[in-house]
Coordinates of C-alpha atoms in Angstrom, one line a residue:
M355 CA 102.8 135.6 159.9
H356 CA 102.6 137.6 156.6
F357 CA 103.4 136.3 153.1
H358 CA 104.4 138.2 150.1
K359 CA 101.8 138.1 147.3
G360 CA 104.2 136.1 145.1
S361 CA 104.8 133.6 147.9
Q362 CA 101.1 133.3 148.4
A363 CA 100.6 132.6 144.6
C364 CA 103.3 129.9 144.7
L365 CA 101.8 128.3 147.8
L366 CA 98.4 128.1 146.1
L367 CA 99.9 126.5 143.0
L368 CA 101.8 124.0 145.2
V369 CA 98.6 123.1 147.1
H370 CA 96.8 122.7 143.7
A371 CA 99.6 120.5 142.4
I372 CA 99.5 118.3 145.5
M373 CA 95.7 117.9 145.1
I374 CA 96.1 116.9 141.5
V375 CA 98.8 114.3 142.4
A376 CA 96.8 113.0 145.3
G377 CA 93.8 112.7 143.0
V378 CA 90.5 110.9 143.6
N379 CA 90.2 107.4 145.0
F380 CA 87.0 106.3 143.2
T381 CA 86.8 103.0 145.1
Q382 CA 86.8 104.8 148.4
C383 CA 84.4 107.3 147.1
L384 CA 82.0 104.6 146.0
N385 CA 82.2 103.0 149.5
D386 CA 81.4 106.3 151.1
I387 CA 78.4 106.8 148.8
K388 CA 77.2 103.3 149.6
N389 CA 77.5 103.8 153.3
N390 CA 75.6 107.1 153.0
A391 CA 72.9 105.4 151.0
I392 CA 72.5 102.7 153.6
A393 CA 72.2 105.3 156.3
T394 CA 69.7 107.4 154.5
N395 CA 68.0 104.6 152.5
N396 CA 68.4 106.7 149.4
F397 CA 69.6 104.8 146.4
T398 CA 69.4 107.6 143.9
G399 CA 72.3 107.6 141.5
L400 CA 73.4 104.1 142.4
L401 CA 73.6 101.7 139.5
D402 CA 74.7 98.3 138.4
G403 CA 77.3 97.6 135.7
G404 CA 74.8 98.2 132.9
G405 CA 73.6 101.5 134.2
N406 CA 70.4 100.3 135.7
T407 CA 69.0 101.4 139.1
V408 CA 69.3 98.9 141.9
S409 CA 67.4 98.1 145.1
N410 CA 70.1 96.0 146.7
I411 CA 73.3 97.7 147.8
S412 CA 75.4 94.7 147.0
N413 CA 74.7 95.1 143.3
V414 CA 76.1 98.7 143.1
T415 CA 79.1 98.9 140.9
S416 CA 78.4 102.2 139.1
I417 CA 77.2 105.7 139.9
S418 CA 75.6 108.3 137.7
Y419 CA 77.7 111.0 136.2
S420 CA 76.0 113.8 138.3
M421 CA 76.6 111.8 141.5
C422 CA 80.2 111.1 140.5
T423 CA 81.0 114.8 140.0
S424 CA 79.1 115.9 143.1
S425 CA 80.4 113.3 145.5
C426 CA 83.9 112.4 144.1
G427 CA 84.8 115.6 142.4
S428 CA 86.1 116.3 138.9
G429 CA 89.7 115.2 139.5
Q430 CA 91.5 112.2 138.3
E431 CA 92.8 109.0 140.0
P432 CA 96.2 109.5 141.6
F433 CA 99.2 109.6 139.3
Q434 CA 101.4 106.6 139.9
W435 CA 104.9 106.8 138.6
S436 CA 105.6 103.1 138.7
E437 CA 102.5 102.3 136.6
F438 CA 103.2 105.2 134.2
S439 CA 106.9 104.2 133.6
Q440 CA 106.0 100.6 133.1
E441 CA 103.2 101.4 130.5
F442 CA 105.3 104.1 128.8
S443 CA 108.4 101.9 128.4
A444 CA 106.3 98.8 127.3
W445 CA 103.9 100.4 124.8
L446 CA 105.1 103.8 123.6
L447 CA 108.9 103.9 124.0
P448 CA 109.7 101.0 121.6
N449 CA 107.6 102.7 118.8
L450 CA 109.2 106.1 119.3
A451 CA 112.6 104.4 119.0
L452 CA 111.5 102.6 115.8
I453 CA 110.8 105.9 114.1
S454 CA 114.6 106.3 113.8
Q455 CA 114.7 103.4 111.4
L456 CA 112.6 105.2 108.8
P457 CA 114.4 106.4 105.7
F458 CA 115.2 110.1 105.8
G459 CA 118.2 111.6 103.9
A460 CA 116.9 115.1 103.3
Q461 CA 119.3 117.9 102.6
Y462 CA 118.3 119.8 105.7
R463 CA 117.5 118.4 109.2
I464 CA 114.2 120.3 109.4
D465 CA 112.9 118.4 106.5
N466 CA 113.9 115.1 108.2
L467 CA 111.9 116.3 111.2
M468 CA 108.9 117.1 109.1
S469 CA 109.0 113.7 107.5
A470 CA 108.9 112.1 110.9
L471 CA 106.0 114.3 111.9
L472 CA 104.2 113.5 108.7
T473 CA 104.8 109.7 109.2
V474 CA 103.4 109.6 112.7
G475 CA 100.8 112.3 112.0
S476 CA 99.3 110.4 109.1
P477 CA 99.9 106.6 108.8
A478 CA 97.5 106.7 105.8
L479 CA 99.9 109.1 104.0
V480 CA 103.1 107.2 104.6
G481 CA 101.4 104.0 103.7
Y482 CA 100.2 105.6 100.5
S483 CA 103.6 106.9 99.6
L484 CA 105.1 103.4 100.2
F485 CA 102.6 101.6 98.2
I486 CA 102.5 104.0 95.3
T487 CA 106.3 103.8 95.1
L488 CA 106.0 100.0 94.9
L489 CA 103.3 100.1 92.3
N490 CA 105.1 102.7 90.2
S491 CA 108.2 100.5 90.1
R492 CA 106.1 97.5 89.2
W493 CA 104.3 99.5 86.5
I494 CA 107.4 100.9 84.8
N495 CA 109.1 97.5 84.9
R496 CA 106.2 95.9 83.1
R497 CA 106.2 98.8 80.5
F498 CA 109.8 98.3 79.7
D499 CA 109.5 94.5 79.6
H500 CA 106.6 94.5 77.2
S501 CA 107.5 97.2 74.8
V502 CA 111.2 98.0 75.0
N503 CA 114.2 96.1 73.6
H504 CA 117.2 98.4 73.8
P505 CA 120.7 97.9 75.0
N506 CA 120.3 100.6 77.7
S507 CA 116.7 99.8 78.7
R508 CA 117.7 97.9 81.8
F509 CA 119.9 100.8 82.9
A510 CA 117.1 103.3 82.3
L511 CA 114.6 101.1 84.2
S512 CA 116.9 100.8 87.2
I513 CA 117.5 104.6 87.1
L514 CA 113.8 105.5 86.9
S515 CA 112.9 103.1 89.7
S516 CA 115.6 104.4 91.9
L517 CA 114.9 108.1 91.4
Q518 CA 111.4 108.3 92.7
Q519 CA 112.7 110.4 95.6
V520 CA 113.9 113.3 93.5
P521 CA 112.2 115.8 91.2
L522 CA 113.1 114.1 87.9
R523 CA 113.0 116.7 85.1
F524 CA 113.7 117.0 81.3
H525 CA 115.7 119.7 79.7
P526 CA 113.3 122.2 77.9
D527 CA 115.0 121.2 74.7
R528 CA 113.4 117.8 74.2
A529 CA 115.9 116.9 71.5
R530 CA 118.5 116.5 74.3
L531 CA 116.5 113.5 75.7
Y532 CA 116.3 111.9 72.2
S533 CA 120.0 112.3 71.8
L534 CA 120.6 110.8 75.3
V535 CA 118.9 107.7 74.1
A536 CA 120.1 107.6 70.5
L537 CA 123.7 108.5 70.7
P538 CA 126.1 105.6 71.4
E539 CA 128.4 108.0 73.2
N540 CA 125.9 108.2 76.0
D541 CA 125.7 104.5 76.6
S542 CA 128.2 104.9 79.4
W543 CA 126.1 107.6 81.1
W544 CA 123.2 105.2 81.5
K545 CA 125.4 102.4 82.7
C546 CA 127.3 104.6 85.2
L547 CA 124.3 106.4 86.7
A548 CA 122.5 103.0 87.1
E549 CA 125.5 101.7 89.0
F550 CA 126.1 104.8 91.1
V551 CA 122.6 105.0 92.3
D552 CA 122.4 101.3 93.0
Y553 CA 123.1 101.4 96.7
T554 CA 120.9 99.9 99.4
H555 CA 119.3 101.3 102.5
T556 CA 118.2 98.0 103.8
W557 CA 118.4 95.7 106.9
S558 CA 121.0 96.4 109.5
I559 CA 121.6 95.1 113.0
A560 CA 120.1 98.3 114.4
S561 CA 117.0 98.1 112.3
A562 CA 116.5 94.4 113.0
T563 CA 117.0 94.9 116.7
S564 CA 114.5 97.8 116.9
I565 CA 111.8 95.9 115.0
A566 CA 112.4 92.8 117.2
W567 CA 112.3 95.0 120.3
V568 CA 108.8 96.3 119.3
I569 CA 107.4 92.9 118.4
I570 CA 108.7 91.2 121.5
A571 CA 107.6 94.0 123.8
Y572 CA 104.1 94.0 122.2
I573 CA 103.7 90.2 122.5
L574 CA 104.8 90.2 126.2
T575 CA 102.7 93.1 127.3
V576 CA 99.6 91.8 125.4
A577 CA 100.0 88.4 127.1
N578 CA 100.4 90.1 130.5
S579 CA 97.4 92.4 130.0
L580 CA 95.1 89.6 128.7
S581 CA 96.1 87.4 131.7
N582 CA 95.0 90.0 134.2
V583 CA 92.2 92.2 132.8
Y584 CA 91.2 93.6 136.3
A585 CA 94.6 95.2 136.9
D586 CA 94.7 98.9 135.9
V587 CA 92.0 98.4 133.3
Q588 CA 91.7 102.2 132.7
S589 CA 95.4 102.9 132.2
N590 CA 96.2 99.7 130.4
G591 CA 98.1 100.3 127.1
E592 CA 96.5 97.5 125.0
A593 CA 94.7 100.1 122.8
T594 CA 97.7 102.3 122.3
G595 CA 99.9 99.3 121.5
S596 CA 97.4 98.3 118.7
M597 CA 97.2 101.9 117.5
W598 CA 101.0 102.0 116.8
L599 CA 101.2 98.6 115.2
W600 CA 101.0 100.2 111.7
L601 CA 104.6 101.4 112.2
I602 CA 106.1 97.9 111.9
P603 CA 104.9 97.1 108.3
I604 CA 105.9 100.7 107.3
V605 CA 109.5 100.4 108.5
V606 CA 109.8 96.8 107.2
G607 CA 108.3 97.9 103.8
W608 CA 110.7 100.7 103.4
L609 CA 113.6 98.5 104.3
Q610 CA 112.5 96.0 101.7
L611 CA 112.1 98.7 99.0
S612 CA 115.3 100.4 99.9
P613 CA 114.5 103.8 98.6
K614 CA 117.4 105.9 97.3
C615 CA 116.7 109.1 99.4
D616 CA 120.1 110.3 100.5
F617 CA 120.3 113.8 98.8
N618 CA 124.0 114.2 99.0
R619 CA 124.7 110.7 97.8
L620 CA 122.3 111.0 94.8
Q621 CA 123.8 114.4 93.9
A622 CA 127.3 113.0 93.9
A623 CA 126.2 109.9 91.9
Y624 CA 124.7 112.2 89.3
E625 CA 127.7 114.4 89.0
R626 CA 130.0 111.4 88.6
A627 CA 127.8 109.9 85.9
D628 CA 127.5 113.2 84.1
K629 CA 131.2 113.1 83.4
H630 CA 130.5 110.2 81.1
S631 CA 128.0 112.0 79.0
L632 CA 129.8 113.2 75.9
R633 CA 126.9 114.5 73.7
T634 CA 123.4 115.0 74.9
G635 CA 121.9 117.6 72.5
A636 CA 121.1 117.8 68.8
A637 CA 123.2 120.9 68.6
D638 CA 126.2 119.0 70.0
V639 CA 126.4 117.1 66.7
H640 CA 127.4 120.2 64.8
T641 CA 129.1 122.2 67.6
T642 CA 131.7 121.7 70.2
M643 CA 130.6 119.9 73.4
L644 CA 128.8 121.9 76.0
P645 CA 129.7 121.8 79.7
A646 CA 128.0 119.1 81.7
S647 CA 125.9 121.6 83.6
S648 CA 124.5 123.0 80.4
R649 CA 123.8 119.9 78.5
R650 CA 121.8 117.8 81.0
A651 CA 118.9 116.1 79.2
L652 CA 117.6 114.5 82.4
A653 CA 118.2 116.2 85.8
I654 CA 117.5 115.1 89.3
T655 CA 117.2 118.7 90.6
A656 CA 115.1 121.5 89.5
K657 CA 114.7 125.2 90.0
E658 CA 112.1 126.4 92.5
E659 CA 110.0 127.9 89.8
D660 CA 110.0 124.6 87.8
V661 CA 108.2 122.6 90.5
M662 CA 104.6 123.1 91.6
S663 CA 105.1 121.8 95.1
P664 CA 108.2 122.4 97.2
D665 CA 107.7 118.9 98.7
E666 CA 109.1 117.5 95.5
F667 CA 112.5 118.7 96.6
L668 CA 112.4 116.7 99.8
T669 CA 114.0 113.3 99.4
P670 CA 112.5 111.4 102.4
P671 CA 110.2 108.9 100.7
V672 CA 107.1 109.9 102.7
F673 CA 107.0 112.9 100.3
N674 CA 106.7 110.6 97.3
Y675 CA 103.0 111.4 97.2
S676 CA 104.0 114.8 95.8
R677 CA 106.3 113.4 93.1
S678 CA 104.4 110.3 91.9
L679 CA 102.3 112.0 89.2
R680 CA 105.2 113.9 87.7
W681 CA 107.5 110.9 88.0
A682 CA 105.0 108.7 86.2
Y683 CA 104.7 111.3 83.3
T684 CA 108.5 111.5 83.1
A685 CA 108.9 107.7 83.2
E686 CA 106.3 107.2 80.5
T687 CA 107.9 109.7 78.2
I688 CA 111.3 108.1 78.6
C689 CA 109.7 104.7 78.0
L690 CA 108.1 105.9 74.8
V691 CA 111.5 107.3 73.5
F692 CA 113.1 104.0 74.2
K693 CA 110.2 102.2 72.6
V694 CA 110.7 104.2 69.4
A695 CA 114.4 103.5 69.4
S696 CA 114.0 99.8 69.9
E697 CA 111.1 99.3 67.5
K698 CA 112.7 101.1 64.6
D699 CA 116.3 100.0 65.3
H700 CA 116.3 97.7 62.3
S701 CA 115.2 100.5 59.9
L702 CA 117.8 103.1 61.1
P703 CA 120.6 103.9 58.7
S704 CA 123.2 101.2 58.7
D705 CA 126.0 103.5 59.5
L706 CA 124.4 104.3 62.8
G707 CA 124.6 100.7 63.8
N708 CA 128.2 100.6 62.7
E709 CA 128.8 103.8 64.7
R710 CA 127.4 102.2 67.9
A711 CA 129.5 99.1 67.4
E712 CA 132.7 101.1 66.6
F713 CA 132.1 103.3 69.6
D714 CA 131.9 100.4 72.0
T715 CA 135.5 99.4 71.2
A716 CA 137.0 102.8 70.3
S717 CA 138.6 105.2 72.8
Q718 CA 136.1 107.5 74.4
S719 CA 138.6 110.3 74.4
D720 CA 138.2 110.7 70.6
T721 CA 135.9 113.7 70.1
T722 CA 136.1 114.0 66.3
R723 CA 133.6 112.4 63.9
D724 CA 133.3 112.3 60.1
T725 CA 130.6 114.3 58.5
D726 CA 128.7 111.2 57.5
D727 CA 128.8 110.0 61.1
R728 CA 127.4 113.3 62.3
E729 CA 124.6 113.2 59.8
S730 CA 123.6 109.7 60.8
L731 CA 123.6 110.6 64.5
Q732 CA 121.5 113.6 63.7
G733 CA 119.1 111.4 61.8
A734 CA 118.8 109.1 64.8
I735 CA 118.0 112.0 67.0
M736 CA 115.3 113.4 64.7
Y737 CA 114.0 109.9 64.2
C738 CA 113.4 109.4 67.9
A739 CA 111.7 112.8 68.0
Q740 CA 108.9 111.9 65.5
P741 CA 105.7 113.7 66.5
G742 CA 103.6 110.6 66.4
E743 CA 105.5 109.1 69.3
V744 CA 105.4 112.1 71.7
Q745 CA 103.3 111.6 74.7
S746 CA 100.3 114.0 74.5
S747 CA 98.6 113.4 77.9
H748 CA 100.0 115.0 81.0
W749 CA 98.6 112.0 83.0
A750 CA 100.5 108.7 82.7
P751 CA 98.4 105.6 81.8
G752 CA 96.9 103.8 84.7
V753 CA 98.0 106.4 87.2
F754 CA 94.6 106.8 88.9
T755 CA 94.2 103.0 89.2
R756 CA 97.5 102.8 91.0
M757 CA 96.5 105.7 93.2
A758 CA 93.2 104.0 94.1
I759 CA 95.0 100.7 95.0
A760 CA 97.6 102.5 97.1
S761 CA 94.9 104.4 98.9
C762 CA 92.9 101.3 99.7
A763 CA 96.0 99.5 101.0
S764 CA 97.1 102.4 103.2
L765 CA 93.6 103.1 104.6
A766 CA 93.2 99.4 105.4
L767 CA 96.4 99.4 107.3
Q768 CA 95.6 102.6 109.2
W769 CA 92.0 101.8 110.1
G770 CA 92.9 98.2 110.9
T771 CA 95.3 99.3 113.6
V772 CA 93.6 102.5 114.8
G773 CA 90.2 100.7 114.6
A774 CA 91.6 98.0 116.9
A775 CA 92.4 100.8 119.5
I776 CA 88.8 102.1 119.1
L777 CA 87.5 98.6 119.6
V778 CA 89.4 98.2 122.9
G779 CA 88.2 101.6 124.1
W780 CA 84.6 101.0 123.1
F781 CA 84.2 97.8 125.1
T782 CA 86.3 98.7 128.1
P783 CA 84.0 99.7 131.0
T784 CA 82.4 102.2 130.9
T785 CA 81.6 101.1 127.4
K786 CA 81.0 103.2 124.3
M787 CA 82.5 106.6 123.4
G788 CA 84.6 108.0 126.1
C789 CA 87.7 110.3 126.2
R790 CA 90.0 107.4 125.3
T791 CA 88.0 106.2 122.3
L792 CA 87.4 109.7 121.1
G793 CA 91.2 110.3 121.1
Y794 CA 91.8 107.3 119.0
L795 CA 89.0 108.2 116.6
L796 CA 90.2 111.7 116.2
Y797 CA 93.7 110.5 115.4
G798 CA 92.4 108.2 112.7
V799 CA 90.1 110.9 111.2
I800 CA 92.7 113.6 111.2
S801 CA 95.2 111.2 109.7
T802 CA 92.8 110.4 106.9
L803 CA 92.0 114.1 106.4
I804 CA 95.8 114.8 106.1
W805 CA 96.1 112.1 103.5
M806 CA 93.1 113.5 101.5
M807 CA 94.4 117.1 101.6
L808 CA 98.0 116.2 100.6
L809 CA 96.9 113.8 97.9
M810 CA 94.5 116.4 96.4
S811 CA 97.3 119.0 96.7
S812 CA 99.5 116.8 94.5
I813 CA 96.8 116.3 91.9
L814 CA 96.1 120.0 91.7
A815 CA 99.8 120.8 91.5
H816 CA 100.2 118.3 88.6
H817 CA 97.2 119.8 86.9
S818 CA 98.6 123.3 87.0
A819 CA 102.0 122.0 85.7
A820 CA 100.3 121.3 82.4
Y821 CA 100.2 125.0 81.8
S822 CA 103.8 126.1 81.4
R823 CA 103.2 129.8 81.9
R824 CA 100.2 129.3 84.2
T825 CA 98.2 131.9 82.3
S826 CA 95.0 129.9 82.7
L827 CA 92.8 131.1 85.6
S828 CA 91.9 127.5 86.5
A829 CA 95.7 126.6 86.7
R830 CA 96.4 129.6 89.0
L831 CA 93.4 128.7 91.2
A832 CA 94.4 125.0 91.3
L833 CA 98.0 125.9 92.3
A834 CA 96.8 128.3 95.0
L835 CA 94.4 125.7 96.4
S836 CA 97.2 123.1 96.2
H837 CA 99.5 125.3 98.3
F838 CA 96.7 125.9 100.9
L839 CA 95.9 122.2 101.2
R840 CA 99.6 121.4 101.6
W841 CA 100.1 123.9 104.3
M842 CA 97.0 122.8 106.2
G843 CA 97.9 119.2 105.8
K844 CA 101.3 119.7 107.3
L845 CA 99.9 121.8 110.1
L846 CA 97.3 119.1 110.9
A847 CA 100.1 116.5 110.8
V848 CA 102.0 118.4 113.5
V849 CA 98.8 118.6 115.6
N850 CA 98.1 115.0 115.1
F851 CA 101.6 113.9 116.1
F852 CA 101.2 115.6 119.5
L853 CA 97.6 114.3 119.7
V854 CA 98.7 110.7 119.6
I855 CA 101.6 111.2 122.0
F856 CA 99.4 113.0 124.5
A857 CA 96.7 110.4 124.1
C858 CA 99.1 107.7 125.1
V859 CA 100.6 109.8 128.0
F860 CA 97.1 110.6 129.3
Q861 CA 96.2 107.0 129.2
Y862 CA 99.2 105.8 131.2
S863 CA 99.1 108.7 133.7
N864 CA 95.4 108.1 134.7
F865 CA 94.5 111.6 133.3
Y866 CA 91.5 110.0 131.6
D867 CA 90.5 108.2 134.8
R868 CA 88.0 110.9 136.0
C869 CA 84.3 111.2 136.2
F870 CA 83.9 112.9 132.8
C871 CA 85.9 110.4 130.8
N872 CA 84.8 107.3 132.7
S873 CA 81.1 108.1 132.2
S874 CA 81.3 108.0 128.3
V875 CA 79.3 111.2 128.2
F876 CA 79.8 111.5 124.4
S877 CA 77.6 108.4 123.9
R878 CA 75.2 109.0 126.8
P879 CA 74.5 112.7 127.0
G880 CA 72.4 114.1 129.8
A881 CA 71.2 112.0 132.7
G882 CA 72.0 108.7 131.0
A883 CA 75.8 109.0 131.6
Y884 CA 77.3 106.8 134.3
A885 CA 80.7 105.7 135.5
V886 CA 81.6 102.1 136.2
I887 CA 83.8 102.1 139.4
I888 CA 84.1 98.3 139.9
E889 CA 84.2 96.0 136.9
T890 CA 82.1 92.9 137.1
T891 CA 83.2 89.5 136.0
A892 CA 81.0 89.7 132.9
Q893 CA 82.4 93.1 132.0
A894 CA 86.0 91.9 132.4
E895 CA 85.3 89.0 130.2
Q896 CA 83.7 91.2 127.6
A897 CA 86.7 93.5 127.7
R898 CA 89.0 90.5 127.3
I899 CA 87.2 89.3 124.3
A900 CA 87.3 92.7 122.8
W901 CA 91.0 93.0 123.4
I902 CA 91.6 89.7 121.7
G903 CA 89.5 90.8 118.7
A904 CA 91.4 94.0 118.5
L905 CA 94.7 92.1 118.6
V906 CA 93.6 89.9 115.8
L907 CA 92.3 92.9 113.8
A908 CA 95.5 94.9 114.2
C909 CA 97.9 92.0 113.5
T910 CA 95.9 90.9 110.5
S911 CA 95.9 94.4 109.0
A912 CA 99.6 94.8 109.5
S913 CA 100.4 91.3 108.2
F914 CA 98.1 91.7 105.2
F915 CA 99.8 95.0 104.2
L916 CA 103.3 93.6 104.7
G917 CA 102.3 90.4 102.8
V918 CA 101.1 92.3 99.8
V919 CA 104.3 94.3 99.7
Y920 CA 106.3 91.1 99.9
L921 CA 104.3 89.5 97.0
L922 CA 104.8 92.5 94.8
L923 CA 108.5 93.0 95.5
D924 CA 109.6 90.4 92.9
T925 CA 107.9 92.4 90.1
V926 CA 110.0 95.6 90.7
P927 CA 113.4 96.1 89.0
S928 CA 116.2 94.4 90.9

């Protein structure tokens, strides 16, 4: 009987696939090795649970790595669909579903996808963005409370706190900002914009159900795994469940902060509020009113050449890392303008006070003013623009302190949960660094590297923004390095996303259950590597204690992060 070459190739692939599915039965392999050792009286390569040579065949529970590969082969334990589906649906699926409860709202779907990849690819980055958003809101709230007493200050505070998800920019003519604060005609603009952007993206039945599903599934599966450590110890999802636990405080934290990140809704709110802005430039005092699109003193969109990082355009709050420095500078500048207006209000010309009082009760359709009124308003604009009150530094006060605090909080959350997974893998027989533990460690290291690269990218971009024409060589180099770090950070985030998914799938499918991974060759190079085939009572108890410790570590880290967020929420603008 003759086969076509293509048929022969397909047959070979089928046989290979069947061999992979059939896999290696390590328990049967150990029994065969023990029988052969009894027959030949050769105990070479036979070890106890601690990797020590034995003289009694009843003490054999492990074999050396070389004997494992030579006698059992390099394949994996058989794939078991029932075991895989149970572990996947209990440990991984609820967390994948919970990703849908993250705040998105970008203008384009590809940006929403990138935000999801960044979130899973770097828990440190999303934790940093969440915490820096919270600290920025807290900081600007305290700044206004301590130094500003102006009729529109609470509206300005609400607007600044809500617009951390957009590239907030001034008009090049700074006098327009001063007029936006000083002119009573613009009071309605502050009030209307604050009301229009005051919508909530907070708790819903879907979000509460998703979070409850993850928590209940985690509790039930942890209780089941701790009650029977011997069952499927190598494919158990205890470690992967702890590794994903950071997602719960992140989702709950964003729901509590309720970031305003819907691009279309924010754009519509700004357009509606802009209709209430009657005069926003110094030139408007002496000339007819400009169109709204031409007179914007404060914009929530920017031209591509006006931003140093394209990530500033992306409204999903995971990208707040790229906007926080420029937002802090903008918020500080607006705060200083309001501070000048509030501190010197009593010394302004009396007719300005009369003008504001009259305007509050007059019809806003009246666009004519007396010459004296125009001069008084012009004086107020120039008064707010006094050089002594203009912010000179490109870095807002306390910005690096807030960055350091946010970094510590996010790293503690990430390494508390990922570290718990590493702890489980380290103490699960065979102990120390194996394929499973290395996968968790790589995920945490790459996540931290992504956070470092993107944070440094934002710092370099903000530094280069200080040079308006970017004629400085250092500014151009900083901007080029910023772009490189941003691209590499996003690329690593995509890689890390698939790394953590495959790490979980490999764990549940017994892919790691092979001689190479079971022998922890990364910690025991050379002849010292060995594979534990049968766990002893002492090893099972050690693993159980490690699992409990990992559970406490992961839950404590997540609870601490969420607790700090909750404690600071009452200090942000409501």
